[in-house]
mmCIF file with all atom_site columns, C-alpha atoms and ligand atoms in Angstrom:
data_model
loop_
_atom_site.group_PDB
_atom_site.id
_atom_site.type_symbol
_atom_site.label_atom_id
_atom_site.label_alt_id
_atom_site.label_comp_id
_atom_site.label_asym_id
_atom_site.label_entity_id
_atom_site.label_seq_id
_atom_site.pdbx_PDB_ins_code
_atom_site.Cartn_x
_atom_site.Cartn_y
_atom_site.Cartn_z
_atom_site.occupancy
_atom_site.B_iso_or_equiv
_atom_site.pdbx_formal_charge
_atom_site.auth_seq_id
_atom_site.auth_comp_id
_atom_site.auth_asym_id
_atom_site.auth_atom_id
_atom_site.pdbx_PDB_model_num
ATOM   1   C  CA  . UNK A 1 1   ? -73.876 -18.259 26.775  1.00 0.00 ? 1138 UNK A CA  1
ATOM   2   C  CA  . UNK A 1 2   ? -70.603 -17.845 25.569  1.00 0.00 ? 1139 UNK A CA  1
ATOM   3   C  CA  . UNK A 1 3   ? -68.189 -19.968 23.217  1.00 0.00 ? 1140 UNK A CA  1
ATOM   4   C  CA  . UNK A 1 4   ? -64.730 -20.293 24.405  1.00 0.00 ? 1141 UNK A CA  1
ATOM   5   C  CA  . UNK A 1 5   ? -62.605 -20.979 21.419  1.00 0.00 ? 1142 UNK A CA  1
ATOM   6   C  CA  . UNK A 1 6   ? -59.219 -22.311 22.485  1.00 0.00 ? 1143 UNK A CA  1
ATOM   7   C  CA  . UNK A 1 7   ? -56.410 -22.321 19.753  1.00 0.00 ? 1144 UNK A CA  1
ATOM   8   C  CA  . UNK A 1 8   ? -54.584 -25.486 19.929  1.00 0.00 ? 1145 UNK A CA  1
ATOM   9   C  CA  . UNK A 1 9   ? -50.804 -25.061 18.271  1.00 0.00 ? 1146 UNK A CA  1
ATOM   10  C  CA  . UNK A 1 10  ? -50.473 -27.822 15.975  1.00 0.00 ? 1147 UNK A CA  1
ATOM   11  C  CA  . UNK A 1 11  ? -47.127 -30.084 16.349  1.00 0.00 ? 1148 UNK A CA  1
ATOM   12  C  CA  . UNK A 1 12  ? -44.984 -29.192 12.559  1.00 0.00 ? 1149 UNK A CA  1
ATOM   13  C  CA  . UNK A 1 13  ? -45.005 -31.645 10.202  1.00 0.00 ? 1150 UNK A CA  1
ATOM   14  C  CA  . UNK A 1 14  ? -41.771 -33.238 8.792   1.00 0.00 ? 1151 UNK A CA  1
ATOM   15  C  CA  . UNK A 1 15  ? -41.381 -31.535 5.526   1.00 0.00 ? 1152 UNK A CA  1
ATOM   16  C  CA  . UNK A 1 16  ? -42.428 -27.940 7.383   1.00 0.00 ? 1153 UNK A CA  1
ATOM   17  C  CA  . UNK A 1 17  ? -39.771 -28.027 10.072  1.00 0.00 ? 1154 UNK A CA  1
ATOM   18  C  CA  . UNK A 1 18  ? -36.911 -28.936 7.332   1.00 0.00 ? 1155 UNK A CA  1
ATOM   19  C  CA  . UNK A 1 19  ? -38.528 -25.582 4.805   1.00 0.00 ? 1156 UNK A CA  1
ATOM   20  C  CA  . UNK A 1 20  ? -38.076 -23.641 8.514   1.00 0.00 ? 1157 UNK A CA  1
ATOM   21  C  CA  . UNK A 1 21  ? -34.935 -24.643 8.838   1.00 0.00 ? 1158 UNK A CA  1
ATOM   22  C  CA  . UNK A 1 22  ? -33.032 -23.980 5.077   1.00 0.00 ? 1159 UNK A CA  1
ATOM   23  C  CA  . UNK A 1 23  ? -34.886 -21.030 5.580   1.00 0.00 ? 1160 UNK A CA  1
ATOM   24  C  CA  . UNK A 1 24  ? -32.910 -19.805 8.653   1.00 0.00 ? 1161 UNK A CA  1
ATOM   25  C  CA  . UNK A 1 25  ? -29.742 -21.570 7.321   1.00 0.00 ? 1162 UNK A CA  1
ATOM   26  C  CA  . UNK A 1 26  ? -29.959 -19.070 3.807   1.00 0.00 ? 1163 UNK A CA  1
ATOM   27  C  CA  . UNK A 1 27  ? -30.459 -16.153 6.385   1.00 0.00 ? 1164 UNK A CA  1
ATOM   28  C  CA  . UNK A 1 28  ? -27.400 -17.065 8.215   1.00 0.00 ? 1165 UNK A CA  1
ATOM   29  C  CA  . UNK A 1 29  ? -24.939 -17.418 4.958   1.00 0.00 ? 1166 UNK A CA  1
ATOM   30  C  CA  . UNK A 1 30  ? -27.095 -14.199 3.932   1.00 0.00 ? 1167 UNK A CA  1
ATOM   31  C  CA  . UNK A 1 31  ? -25.846 -11.946 7.139   1.00 0.00 ? 1168 UNK A CA  1
ATOM   32  C  CA  . UNK A 1 32  ? -22.422 -13.639 7.026   1.00 0.00 ? 1169 UNK A CA  1
ATOM   33  C  CA  . UNK A 1 33  ? -22.303 -12.748 2.518   1.00 0.00 ? 1170 UNK A CA  1
ATOM   34  C  CA  . UNK A 1 34  ? -23.510 -9.348  4.101   1.00 0.00 ? 1171 UNK A CA  1
ATOM   35  C  CA  . UNK A 1 35  ? -20.551 -9.025  6.609   1.00 0.00 ? 1172 UNK A CA  1
ATOM   36  C  CA  . UNK A 1 36  ? -17.860 -9.775  4.500   1.00 0.00 ? 1173 UNK A CA  1
ATOM   37  C  CA  . UNK A 1 37  ? -18.307 -8.002  1.306   1.00 0.00 ? 1174 UNK A CA  1
ATOM   38  C  CA  . UNK A 1 38  ? -18.592 -4.564  3.673   1.00 0.00 ? 1175 UNK A CA  1
ATOM   39  C  CA  . UNK A 1 39  ? -15.315 -5.919  5.341   1.00 0.00 ? 1176 UNK A CA  1
ATOM   40  C  CA  . UNK A 1 40  ? -13.683 -5.995  1.939   1.00 0.00 ? 1177 UNK A CA  1
ATOM   41  C  CA  . UNK A 1 41  ? -15.437 -2.568  0.284   1.00 0.00 ? 1178 UNK A CA  1
ATOM   42  C  CA  . UNK A 1 42  ? -13.860 -0.516  3.393   1.00 0.00 ? 1179 UNK A CA  1
ATOM   43  C  CA  . UNK A 1 43  ? -10.277 0.546   2.746   1.00 0.00 ? 1180 UNK A CA  1
ATOM   44  C  CA  . UNK A 1 44  ? -7.897  -1.426  4.579   1.00 0.00 ? 1181 UNK A CA  1
ATOM   45  C  CA  . UNK A 1 45  ? -4.887  0.995   5.376   1.00 0.00 ? 1182 UNK A CA  1
ATOM   46  C  CA  . UNK A 1 46  ? -6.059  5.023   6.560   1.00 0.00 ? 1183 UNK A CA  1
ATOM   47  C  CA  . UNK A 1 47  ? -4.245  7.736   4.970   1.00 0.00 ? 1184 UNK A CA  1
ATOM   48  C  CA  . UNK A 1 48  ? -0.966  8.594   6.342   1.00 0.00 ? 1185 UNK A CA  1
ATOM   49  C  CA  . UNK A 1 49  ? -0.002  4.581   7.897   1.00 0.00 ? 1186 UNK A CA  1
ATOM   50  C  CA  . UNK A 1 50  ? 2.592   1.805   6.172   1.00 0.00 ? 1187 UNK A CA  1
ATOM   51  C  CA  . UNK A 1 51  ? 0.414   0.243   4.151   1.00 0.00 ? 1188 UNK A CA  1
ATOM   52  C  CA  . UNK A 1 52  ? -1.983  3.123   2.496   1.00 0.00 ? 1189 UNK A CA  1
ATOM   53  C  CA  . UNK A 1 53  ? -1.378  6.955   0.554   1.00 0.00 ? 1190 UNK A CA  1
ATOM   54  C  CA  . UNK A 1 54  ? 1.104   9.122   2.804   1.00 0.00 ? 1191 UNK A CA  1
ATOM   55  C  CA  . UNK A 1 55  ? 0.876   12.898  2.244   1.00 0.00 ? 1192 UNK A CA  1
ATOM   56  C  CA  . UNK A 1 56  ? 4.381   14.097  2.003   1.00 0.00 ? 1193 UNK A CA  1
ATOM   57  C  CA  . UNK A 1 57  ? 3.629   17.187  1.754   1.00 0.00 ? 1194 UNK A CA  1
ATOM   58  C  CA  . UNK A 1 58  ? 4.024   20.071  -1.077  1.00 0.00 ? 1195 UNK A CA  1
ATOM   59  C  CA  . UNK A 1 59  ? 6.930   20.019  -3.466  1.00 0.00 ? 1196 UNK A CA  1
ATOM   60  C  CA  . UNK A 1 60  ? 9.119   22.851  -1.570  1.00 0.00 ? 1197 UNK A CA  1
ATOM   61  C  CA  . UNK A 1 61  ? 10.375  20.478  1.277   1.00 0.00 ? 1198 UNK A CA  1
ATOM   62  C  CA  . UNK A 1 62  ? 11.748  17.788  -1.273  1.00 0.00 ? 1199 UNK A CA  1
ATOM   63  C  CA  . UNK A 1 63  ? 15.256  17.117  -0.699  1.00 0.00 ? 1200 UNK A CA  1
ATOM   64  C  CA  . UNK A 1 64  ? 17.509  19.332  -3.370  1.00 0.00 ? 1201 UNK A CA  1
ATOM   65  C  CA  . UNK A 1 65  ? 19.066  16.804  -6.278  1.00 0.00 ? 1202 UNK A CA  1
ATOM   66  C  CA  . UNK A 1 66  ? 22.908  17.140  -4.716  1.00 0.00 ? 1203 UNK A CA  1
ATOM   67  C  CA  . UNK A 1 67  ? 20.909  16.068  -0.614  1.00 0.00 ? 1204 UNK A CA  1
ATOM   68  C  CA  . UNK A 1 68  ? 20.649  13.124  0.837   1.00 0.00 ? 1205 UNK A CA  1
ATOM   69  C  CA  . UNK A 1 69  ? 17.674  10.816  1.039   1.00 0.00 ? 1206 UNK A CA  1
ATOM   70  C  CA  . UNK A 1 70  ? 14.812  11.662  3.176   1.00 0.00 ? 1207 UNK A CA  1
ATOM   71  C  CA  . UNK A 1 71  ? 14.226  9.260   5.441   1.00 0.00 ? 1208 UNK A CA  1
ATOM   72  C  CA  . UNK A 1 72  ? 10.555  8.173   6.148   1.00 0.00 ? 1209 UNK A CA  1
ATOM   73  C  CA  . UNK A 1 73  ? 10.691  5.509   9.179   1.00 0.00 ? 1210 UNK A CA  1
ATOM   74  C  CA  . UNK A 1 74  ? 7.320   5.374   9.690   1.00 0.00 ? 1211 UNK A CA  1
ATOM   75  C  CA  . UNK A 1 75  ? 6.754   4.693   6.027   1.00 0.00 ? 1212 UNK A CA  1
ATOM   76  C  CA  . UNK A 1 76  ? 9.081   2.776   5.449   1.00 0.00 ? 1213 UNK A CA  1
ATOM   77  C  CA  . UNK A 1 77  ? 10.513  4.404   2.789   1.00 0.00 ? 1214 UNK A CA  1
ATOM   78  C  CA  . UNK A 1 78  ? 13.479  6.666   1.415   1.00 0.00 ? 1215 UNK A CA  1
ATOM   79  C  CA  . UNK A 1 79  ? 11.862  9.871   -0.242  1.00 0.00 ? 1216 UNK A CA  1
ATOM   80  C  CA  . UNK A 1 80  ? 15.156  10.253  -3.034  1.00 0.00 ? 1217 UNK A CA  1
ATOM   81  C  CA  . UNK A 1 81  ? 15.405  13.295  -5.245  1.00 0.00 ? 1218 UNK A CA  1
ATOM   82  C  CA  . UNK A 1 82  ? 17.456  13.101  -8.188  1.00 0.00 ? 1219 UNK A CA  1
ATOM   83  C  CA  . UNK A 1 83  ? 18.401  14.721  -11.639 1.00 0.00 ? 1220 UNK A CA  1
ATOM   84  C  CA  . UNK A 1 84  ? 15.285  11.805  -13.394 1.00 0.00 ? 1221 UNK A CA  1
ATOM   85  C  CA  . UNK A 1 85  ? 13.458  13.340  -10.984 1.00 0.00 ? 1222 UNK A CA  1
ATOM   86  C  CA  . UNK A 1 86  ? 11.869  11.778  -7.323  1.00 0.00 ? 1223 UNK A CA  1
ATOM   87  C  CA  . UNK A 1 87  ? 11.344  8.055   -5.709  1.00 0.00 ? 1224 UNK A CA  1
ATOM   88  C  CA  . UNK A 1 88  ? 9.874   6.994   -3.103  1.00 0.00 ? 1225 UNK A CA  1
ATOM   89  C  CA  . UNK A 1 89  ? 12.282  3.392   -2.110  1.00 0.00 ? 1226 UNK A CA  1
ATOM   90  C  CA  . UNK A 1 90  ? 10.772  0.617   0.095   1.00 0.00 ? 1227 UNK A CA  1
ATOM   91  C  CA  . UNK A 1 91  ? 13.877  0.724   2.402   1.00 0.00 ? 1228 UNK A CA  1
ATOM   92  C  CA  . UNK A 1 92  ? 14.074  -3.014  2.798   1.00 0.00 ? 1229 UNK A CA  1
ATOM   93  C  CA  . UNK A 1 93  ? 17.054  -4.925  0.612   1.00 0.00 ? 1230 UNK A CA  1
ATOM   94  C  CA  . UNK A 1 94  ? 16.208  -6.814  -1.819  1.00 0.00 ? 1231 UNK A CA  1
ATOM   95  C  CA  . UNK A 1 95  ? 18.497  -9.635  -1.206  1.00 0.00 ? 1232 UNK A CA  1
ATOM   96  C  CA  . UNK A 1 96  ? 17.295  -10.713 2.519   1.00 0.00 ? 1233 UNK A CA  1
ATOM   97  C  CA  . UNK A 1 97  ? 14.882  -7.919  3.926   1.00 0.00 ? 1234 UNK A CA  1
ATOM   98  C  CA  . UNK A 1 98  ? 17.416  -6.667  5.926   1.00 0.00 ? 1235 UNK A CA  1
ATOM   99  C  CA  . UNK A 1 99  ? 17.054  -2.443  6.424   1.00 0.00 ? 1236 UNK A CA  1
ATOM   100 C  CA  . UNK A 1 100 ? 19.922  -0.350  3.626   1.00 0.00 ? 1237 UNK A CA  1
ATOM   101 C  CA  . UNK A 1 101 ? 20.859  2.267   5.177   1.00 0.00 ? 1238 UNK A CA  1
ATOM   102 C  CA  . UNK A 1 102 ? 22.233  5.484   2.931   1.00 0.00 ? 1239 UNK A CA  1
ATOM   103 C  CA  . UNK A 1 103 ? 26.093  6.104   2.712   1.00 0.00 ? 1240 UNK A CA  1
ATOM   104 C  CA  . UNK A 1 104 ? 26.848  9.826   2.961   1.00 0.00 ? 1241 UNK A CA  1
ATOM   105 C  CA  . UNK A 1 105 ? 30.421  9.535   2.534   1.00 0.00 ? 1242 UNK A CA  1
ATOM   106 C  CA  . UNK A 1 106 ? 30.459  7.205   -0.215  1.00 0.00 ? 1243 UNK A CA  1
ATOM   107 C  CA  . UNK A 1 107 ? 26.981  8.721   -1.462  1.00 0.00 ? 1244 UNK A CA  1
ATOM   108 C  CA  . UNK A 1 108 ? 24.850  5.434   -2.435  1.00 0.00 ? 1245 UNK A CA  1
ATOM   109 C  CA  . UNK A 1 109 ? 22.790  3.073   0.294   1.00 0.00 ? 1246 UNK A CA  1
ATOM   110 C  CA  . UNK A 1 110 ? 24.572  0.238   1.874   1.00 0.00 ? 1247 UNK A CA  1
ATOM   111 C  CA  . UNK A 1 111 ? 23.135  -2.861  3.441   1.00 0.00 ? 1248 UNK A CA  1
ATOM   112 C  CA  . UNK A 1 112 ? 24.373  -3.934  6.902   1.00 0.00 ? 1249 UNK A CA  1
ATOM   113 C  CA  . UNK A 1 113 ? 23.570  -7.498  5.868   1.00 0.00 ? 1250 UNK A CA  1
ATOM   114 C  CA  . UNK A 1 114 ? 25.716  -8.382  3.564   1.00 0.00 ? 1251 UNK A CA  1
ATOM   115 C  CA  . UNK A 1 115 ? 27.036  -5.492  1.770   1.00 0.00 ? 1252 UNK A CA  1
ATOM   116 C  CA  . UNK A 1 116 ? 24.493  -4.931  -1.002  1.00 0.00 ? 1253 UNK A CA  1
ATOM   117 C  CA  . UNK A 1 117 ? 24.781  -1.576  -2.931  1.00 0.00 ? 1254 UNK A CA  1
ATOM   118 C  CA  . UNK A 1 118 ? 22.505  0.341   -4.414  1.00 0.00 ? 1255 UNK A CA  1
ATOM   119 C  CA  . UNK A 1 119 ? 22.676  3.741   -6.247  1.00 0.00 ? 1256 UNK A CA  1
ATOM   120 C  CA  . UNK A 1 120 ? 20.518  7.684   -5.012  1.00 0.00 ? 1257 UNK A CA  1
ATOM   121 C  CA  . UNK A 1 121 ? 17.963  6.244   -7.057  1.00 0.00 ? 1258 UNK A CA  1
ATOM   122 C  CA  . UNK A 1 122 ? 17.544  3.040   -6.100  1.00 0.00 ? 1259 UNK A CA  1
ATOM   123 C  CA  . UNK A 1 123 ? 19.743  1.099   -8.887  1.00 0.00 ? 1260 UNK A CA  1
ATOM   124 C  CA  . UNK A 1 124 ? 22.002  -1.649  -8.395  1.00 0.00 ? 1261 UNK A CA  1
ATOM   125 C  CA  . UNK A 1 125 ? 25.392  -1.468  -8.219  1.00 0.00 ? 1262 UNK A CA  1
ATOM   126 C  CA  . UNK A 1 126 ? 26.992  -5.069  -6.214  1.00 0.00 ? 1263 UNK A CA  1
ATOM   127 C  CA  . UNK A 1 127 ? 26.420  -7.704  -3.607  1.00 0.00 ? 1264 UNK A CA  1
ATOM   128 C  CA  . UNK A 1 128 ? 23.990  -10.379 -3.454  1.00 0.00 ? 1265 UNK A CA  1
ATOM   129 C  CA  . UNK A 1 129 ? 20.712  -8.261  -4.394  1.00 0.00 ? 1266 UNK A CA  1
ATOM   130 C  CA  . UNK A 1 130 ? 19.419  -9.774  -7.162  1.00 0.00 ? 1267 UNK A CA  1
ATOM   131 C  CA  . UNK A 1 131 ? 17.986  -6.365  -8.197  1.00 0.00 ? 1268 UNK A CA  1
ATOM   132 C  CA  . UNK A 1 132 ? 17.619  -2.336  -7.402  1.00 0.00 ? 1269 UNK A CA  1
ATOM   133 C  CA  . UNK A 1 133 ? 15.130  -1.718  -5.039  1.00 0.00 ? 1270 UNK A CA  1
ATOM   134 C  CA  . UNK A 1 134 ? 11.952  -1.711  -5.050  1.00 0.00 ? 1271 UNK A CA  1
ATOM   135 C  CA  . UNK A 1 135 ? 9.842   1.505   -5.063  1.00 0.00 ? 1272 UNK A CA  1
ATOM   136 C  CA  . UNK A 1 136 ? 6.345   2.883   -3.989  1.00 0.00 ? 1273 UNK A CA  1
ATOM   137 C  CA  . UNK A 1 137 ? 4.453   4.840   -6.727  1.00 0.00 ? 1274 UNK A CA  1
ATOM   138 C  CA  . UNK A 1 138 ? 5.065   8.826   -6.129  1.00 0.00 ? 1275 UNK A CA  1
ATOM   139 C  CA  . UNK A 1 139 ? 2.186   11.465  -7.264  1.00 0.00 ? 1276 UNK A CA  1
ATOM   140 C  CA  . UNK A 1 140 ? 2.240   14.815  -8.003  1.00 0.00 ? 1277 UNK A CA  1
ATOM   141 C  CA  . UNK A 1 141 ? -0.863  16.603  -7.241  1.00 0.00 ? 1278 UNK A CA  1
ATOM   142 C  CA  . UNK A 1 142 ? -2.340  20.030  -7.735  1.00 0.00 ? 1279 UNK A CA  1
ATOM   143 C  CA  . UNK A 1 143 ? -2.921  21.210  -4.583  1.00 0.00 ? 1280 UNK A CA  1
ATOM   144 C  CA  . UNK A 1 144 ? -5.920  23.240  -5.266  1.00 0.00 ? 1281 UNK A CA  1
ATOM   145 C  CA  . UNK A 1 145 ? -7.986  20.357  -7.472  1.00 0.00 ? 1282 UNK A CA  1
ATOM   146 C  CA  . UNK A 1 146 ? -6.128  17.653  -6.408  1.00 0.00 ? 1283 UNK A CA  1
ATOM   147 C  CA  . UNK A 1 147 ? -5.811  16.200  -9.914  1.00 0.00 ? 1284 UNK A CA  1
ATOM   148 C  CA  . UNK A 1 148 ? -3.198  13.614  -10.625 1.00 0.00 ? 1285 UNK A CA  1
ATOM   149 C  CA  . UNK A 1 149 ? -0.236  15.346  -12.551 1.00 0.00 ? 1286 UNK A CA  1
ATOM   150 C  CA  . UNK A 1 150 ? 2.564   13.341  -12.770 1.00 0.00 ? 1287 UNK A CA  1
ATOM   151 C  CA  . UNK A 1 151 ? 3.271   9.960   -11.273 1.00 0.00 ? 1288 UNK A CA  1
ATOM   152 C  CA  . UNK A 1 152 ? 5.435   7.117   -11.296 1.00 0.00 ? 1289 UNK A CA  1
ATOM   153 C  CA  . UNK A 1 153 ? 5.351   5.053   -14.246 1.00 0.00 ? 1290 UNK A CA  1
ATOM   154 C  CA  . UNK A 1 154 ? 5.292   1.336   -14.137 1.00 0.00 ? 1291 UNK A CA  1
ATOM   155 C  CA  . UNK A 1 155 ? 8.592   0.588   -15.277 1.00 0.00 ? 1292 UNK A CA  1
ATOM   156 C  CA  . UNK A 1 156 ? 9.522   3.113   -11.935 1.00 0.00 ? 1293 UNK A CA  1
ATOM   157 C  CA  . UNK A 1 157 ? 11.138  5.951   -13.538 1.00 0.00 ? 1294 UNK A CA  1
ATOM   158 C  CA  . UNK A 1 158 ? 11.793  8.666   -11.594 1.00 0.00 ? 1295 UNK A CA  1
ATOM   159 C  CA  . UNK A 1 159 ? 9.042   11.348  -11.678 1.00 0.00 ? 1296 UNK A CA  1
ATOM   160 C  CA  . UNK A 1 160 ? 9.539   14.518  -12.869 1.00 0.00 ? 1297 UNK A CA  1
ATOM   161 C  CA  . UNK A 1 161 ? 8.017   17.023  -10.055 1.00 0.00 ? 1298 UNK A CA  1
ATOM   162 C  CA  . UNK A 1 162 ? 6.240   20.033  -12.494 1.00 0.00 ? 1299 UNK A CA  1
ATOM   163 C  CA  . UNK A 1 163 ? 8.071   23.231  -11.468 1.00 0.00 ? 1300 UNK A CA  1
ATOM   164 C  CA  . UNK A 1 164 ? 4.644   25.677  -12.741 1.00 0.00 ? 1301 UNK A CA  1
ATOM   165 C  CA  . UNK A 1 165 ? 2.021   25.691  -10.209 1.00 0.00 ? 1302 UNK A CA  1
ATOM   166 C  CA  . UNK A 1 166 ? 1.461   24.548  -7.245  1.00 0.00 ? 1303 UNK A CA  1
ATOM   167 C  CA  . UNK A 1 167 ? 1.266   20.942  -5.919  1.00 0.00 ? 1304 UNK A CA  1
ATOM   168 C  CA  . UNK A 1 168 ? 1.696   18.517  -3.105  1.00 0.00 ? 1305 UNK A CA  1
ATOM   169 C  CA  . UNK A 1 169 ? 3.294   15.169  -3.708  1.00 0.00 ? 1306 UNK A CA  1
ATOM   170 C  CA  . UNK A 1 170 ? 1.917   11.537  -2.345  1.00 0.00 ? 1307 UNK A CA  1
ATOM   171 C  CA  . UNK A 1 171 ? 3.636   8.557   -1.530  1.00 0.00 ? 1308 UNK A CA  1
ATOM   172 C  CA  . UNK A 1 172 ? 1.683   4.897   -2.182  1.00 0.00 ? 1309 UNK A CA  1
ATOM   173 C  CA  . UNK A 1 173 ? 2.727   2.664   0.432   1.00 0.00 ? 1310 UNK A CA  1
ATOM   174 C  CA  . UNK A 1 174 ? 0.481   0.108   -1.122  1.00 0.00 ? 1311 UNK A CA  1
ATOM   175 C  CA  . UNK A 1 175 ? 1.331   0.271   -4.437  1.00 0.00 ? 1312 UNK A CA  1
ATOM   176 C  CA  . UNK A 1 176 ? 5.152   -1.083  -5.011  1.00 0.00 ? 1313 UNK A CA  1
ATOM   177 C  CA  . UNK A 1 177 ? 7.380   -1.432  -8.077  1.00 0.00 ? 1314 UNK A CA  1
ATOM   178 C  CA  . UNK A 1 178 ? 9.549   -4.193  -8.272  1.00 0.00 ? 1315 UNK A CA  1
ATOM   179 C  CA  . UNK A 1 179 ? 13.123  -3.296  -8.843  1.00 0.00 ? 1316 UNK A CA  1
ATOM   180 C  CA  . UNK A 1 180 ? 14.888  -4.678  -12.025 1.00 0.00 ? 1317 UNK A CA  1
ATOM   181 C  CA  . UNK A 1 181 ? 16.626  -7.950  -12.244 1.00 0.00 ? 1318 UNK A CA  1
ATOM   182 C  CA  . UNK A 1 182 ? 20.109  -7.107  -13.671 1.00 0.00 ? 1319 UNK A CA  1
ATOM   183 C  CA  . UNK A 1 183 ? 21.763  -9.967  -15.319 1.00 0.00 ? 1320 UNK A CA  1
HETATM 184 S  S1  . LIG B 2 .   ? 19.840  -8.164  3.665   1.00 0.00 ? 1627 LIG B S1  1
HETATM 185 FE FE1 . LIG B 2 .   ? 20.674  -6.920  1.873   1.00 0.00 ? 1627 LIG B FE1 1
HETATM 186 S  S2  . LIG B 2 .   ? 22.292  -7.689  0.897   1.00 0.00 ? 1627 LIG B S2  1
HETATM 187 FE FE2 . LIG B 2 .   ? 21.518  -9.477  1.961   1.00 0.00 ? 1627 LIG B FE2 1
#
């Protein structure tokens, strides 16, 4: 005679149900936290777009010290080369955020909105702007090793580009240095 065994499902009691619910919610929290961690660990901006690092190129494409600054509209800066060195000036006026322009006749930046003026290196000249132009960190990296040889210091001084070796110029549009306030 074959004995039949039938398994009956036993309903969960209250404690078991609460334990299961707690474990399930813990799982959801874990998945959420893991997802957010991965999201924050990923770079927010791709290389070459505004907010990330832009590769200008080798030092021989820098404007000469007596040439007008070079306009990089997609990444929102003017690359300005003076006797003191190179700066990447953020294109937004420090008064109320208009886009200022280079005026070749007068040899300075002039904002069309309220007339603020700035020297080629971004230093405030006159107008309602409360400070000199903001700028981004410029880096000169060794073309072979990728080693950073020179970069904009925290005080925003211009960077001298070494001439004794081949370098690549990069601008980090995610690293802004605020212009100095004038009295
Ligand atoms: S926004 Fe440039 S002077 Fe006002």
